[in-house]
Amino acid sequence: MTRQPAHRRIIHVDMDAFYASVEQRDDPALRGRPLAVGGVGRRGVVAAASYEARRFGVRSAMPSVTAQRKCPDLLFVPPRFDVYRAVSAQVHDIFSRFTPLIQPLSLDEAYLDVTHPLLPYPSATAIAQAIRDLIREETGLTASAGVSYNKFLAKLASDYRKPDGQFVITPRMGADFVAALPVEEFHGIGPATAARMHALGIRTGLDLRRQPLSRLLRHFGKAADFYYGIARGIDERPVEVNRPRRSVGAEKTFEADIHDWPAARDIVGDLSARVWDRCTTRGLTGVTVTIKVKYNDFRQIVRGRTAVEPVRDTTDLADRAQALLAPCFPPPRGIRLLGITVSGLRARDTQPAPRQLALFG
């Protein structure tokens, strides 16, 4: 009988400043210089920043004008998503040499379960090092890795020695490592939830561990079980291979604010066509349509509606999105971004599957 390991062996691999590093790799003139990938101009947004730019406080999702104020010598290059996807495919090919259990999170990061690796390595730490070495050799890029016995801790560990490093959190270390961290550094706890925790006197992992489950349930609902577990270094979530897509969407940021309904209606038509084309490519439709409206003061609203029948085509999607957007007009201030998302996904021309309860929403 094969002996089962006492703990899973999980690796989180995260490419270092991925988009910016690809650009610096391909253009030697950009190396060692503060670089942002993204759009220039009043409405431009930073998609990625090199480590040289991050020293000045430049971050992804930052308005380009803010980034330029922080770093006057900042260079901008437009994104080349076709190149990034090709490099990502190379990296994922490397992953597949070690395990079939791969959960991509984006083009530049993934979880790997190497509890039963395809190649005979002495430890998950050795596998992580081998993967990083191959990434450097075959792509000319660097990656950081976190190694632990669950996904939550592996993700924390990969941030610990960035860039171009790796860190291991063993079962003996897990609970104590979490106890010392501020809750805002926990993957899965965003700024709004961290602020709510602070208001309850929960500032560190140790504070979180001291909370009764009943109190967490009262304040955080279905997420309480997850928070209760991770405060103790426990996370039973599996590495999900071929994790089903939850939504399909598109959005557009405008060079000039939108104020009138005809212009907004035309944009909704264009976005609906883009979203439906993506749905068609994947053989999907959905029952929930959501719109996002971001104003010129960066405040935003999100409105959604779920129907019995799934979206049929581009026209149907546009009609549903326009019905959600119409009450927002006339807008209280200029609109700088509109977005449309389809969720509640299912294969086209199929009946809805029976609803199942999920442990985590």
mmCIF file of N, CA, C and O in Angstrom, residues 244-250 275 278-279 282 284-286 288 290 340-345:
data_model
loop_
_atom_site.group_PDB
_atom_site.id
_atom_site.type_symbol
_atom_site.label_atom_id
_atom_site.label_comp_id
_atom_site.label_asym_id
_atom_site.label_seq_id
_atom_site.Cartn_x
_atom_site.Cartn_y
_atom_site.Cartn_z
ATOM 1 N N PRO A 244 -14.002 26.385 -13.461
ATOM 2 C CA PRO A 244 -14.971 26.999 -14.362
ATOM 3 C C PRO A 244 -14.964 28.522 -14.262
ATOM 4 O O PRO A 244 -14.835 29.089 -13.182
ATOM 5 N N ARG A 245 -15.087 29.176 -15.413
ATOM 6 C CA ARG A 245 -15.161 30.634 -15.465
ATOM 7 C C ARG A 245 -16.460 31.091 -14.810
ATOM 8 O O ARG A 245 -17.530 30.505 -15.028
ATOM 9 N N ARG A 246 -16.398 32.146 -14.013
ATOM 10 C CA ARG A 246 -17.575 32.639 -13.303
ATOM 11 C C ARG A 246 -18.281 33.773 -14.035
ATOM 12 O O ARG A 246 -19.454 34.027 -13.802
ATOM 13 N N SER A 247 -17.565 34.505 -14.900
ATOM 14 C CA SER A 247 -18.182 35.631 -15.587
ATOM 15 C C SER A 247 -17.400 35.959 -16.845
ATOM 16 O O SER A 247 -16.244 35.566 -17.011
ATOM 17 N N VAL A 248 -18.048 36.694 -17.746
ATOM 18 C CA VAL A 248 -17.425 37.202 -18.962
ATOM 19 C C VAL A 248 -17.811 38.675 -19.057
ATOM 20 O O VAL A 248 -18.997 39.008 -18.954
ATOM 21 N N GLY A 249 -16.825 39.546 -19.240
ATOM 22 C CA GLY A 249 -17.147 40.965 -19.255
ATOM 23 C C GLY A 249 -16.188 41.785 -20.087
ATOM 24 O O GLY A 249 -15.183 41.292 -20.609
ATOM 25 N N ALA A 250 -16.519 43.065 -20.201
ATOM 26 C CA ALA A 250 -15.664 44.035 -20.881
ATOM 27 C C ALA A 250 -16.004 45.410 -20.339
ATOM 28 O O ALA A 250 -17.128 45.640 -19.858
ATOM 29 N N VAL A 275 -18.658 41.517 -25.398
ATOM 30 C CA VAL A 275 -18.913 40.493 -24.382
ATOM 31 C C VAL A 275 -19.560 39.271 -25.017
ATOM 32 O O VAL A 275 -19.175 38.124 -24.732
ATOM 33 N N ARG A 278 -17.120 37.116 -26.855
ATOM 34 C CA ARG A 278 -16.334 36.278 -25.936
ATOM 35 C C ARG A 278 -17.162 35.106 -25.429
ATOM 36 O O ARG A 278 -16.642 33.990 -25.273
ATOM 37 N N CYS A 279 -18.435 35.349 -25.147
ATOM 38 C CA CYS A 279 -19.305 34.252 -24.717
ATOM 39 C C CYS A 279 -19.444 33.203 -25.818
ATOM 40 O O CYS A 279 -19.364 31.993 -25.568
ATOM 41 N N ARG A 282 -16.538 30.889 -26.274
ATOM 42 C CA ARG A 282 -16.425 29.877 -25.222
ATOM 43 C C ARG A 282 -17.666 28.980 -25.137
ATOM 44 O O ARG A 282 -17.735 28.108 -24.277
ATOM 45 N N LEU A 284 -20.704 29.872 -24.245
ATOM 46 C CA LEU A 284 -21.369 30.175 -22.985
ATOM 47 C C LEU A 284 -22.466 31.211 -23.153
ATOM 48 O O LEU A 284 -22.477 31.988 -24.114
ATOM 49 N N THR A 285 -23.393 31.210 -22.219
ATOM 50 C CA THR A 285 -24.330 32.304 -22.022
ATOM 51 C C THR A 285 -24.515 32.442 -20.520
ATOM 52 O O THR A 285 -23.809 31.790 -19.748
ATOM 53 N N GLY A 286 -25.428 33.315 -20.093
ATOM 54 C CA GLY A 286 -25.621 33.506 -18.661
ATOM 55 C C GLY A 286 -26.955 34.149 -18.365
ATOM 56 O O GLY A 286 -27.594 34.731 -19.253
ATOM 57 N N THR A 288 -27.382 36.329 -15.581
ATOM 58 C CA THR A 288 -27.215 37.575 -14.839
ATOM 59 C C THR A 288 -26.404 38.569 -15.659
ATOM 60 O O THR A 288 -25.332 38.229 -16.167
ATOM 61 N N THR A 290 -24.737 42.451 -15.423
ATOM 62 C CA THR A 290 -24.337 43.490 -14.479
ATOM 63 C C THR A 290 -23.666 44.626 -15.242
ATOM 64 O O THR A 290 -22.887 44.380 -16.167
ATOM 65 N N ILE A 340 -19.745 46.002 -18.725
ATOM 66 C CA ILE A 340 -20.844 45.032 -18.772
ATOM 67 C C ILE A 340 -20.269 43.652 -18.486
ATOM 68 O O ILE A 340 -19.229 43.278 -19.037
ATOM 69 N N THR A 341 -20.963 42.878 -17.635
ATOM 70 C CA THR A 341 -20.538 41.520 -17.300
ATOM 71 C C THR A 341 -21.732 40.578 -17.370
ATOM 72 O O THR A 341 -22.840 40.930 -16.945
ATOM 73 N N VAL A 342 -21.495 39.391 -17.907
ATOM 74 C CA VAL A 342 -22.486 38.309 -17.892
ATOM 75 C C VAL A 342 -21.987 37.234 -16.930
ATOM 76 O O VAL A 342 -20.843 36.792 -17.023
ATOM 77 N N SER A 343 -22.846 36.812 -16.003
ATOM 78 C CA SER A 343 -22.481 35.764 -15.057
ATOM 79 C C SER A 343 -23.643 34.786 -14.925
ATOM 80 O O SER A 343 -24.613 34.867 -15.680
ATOM 81 N N GLY A 344 -23.549 33.889 -13.942
ATOM 82 C CA GLY A 344 -24.520 32.788 -13.907
ATOM 83 C C GLY A 344 -24.379 31.958 -15.167
ATOM 84 O O GLY A 344 -25.360 31.608 -15.830
ATOM 85 N N LEU A 345 -23.113 31.653 -15.495
ATOM 86 C CA LEU A 345 -22.803 31.075 -16.799
ATOM 87 C C LEU A 345 -23.250 29.626 -16.930
ATOM 88 O O LEU A 345 -23.290 28.874 -15.956
#
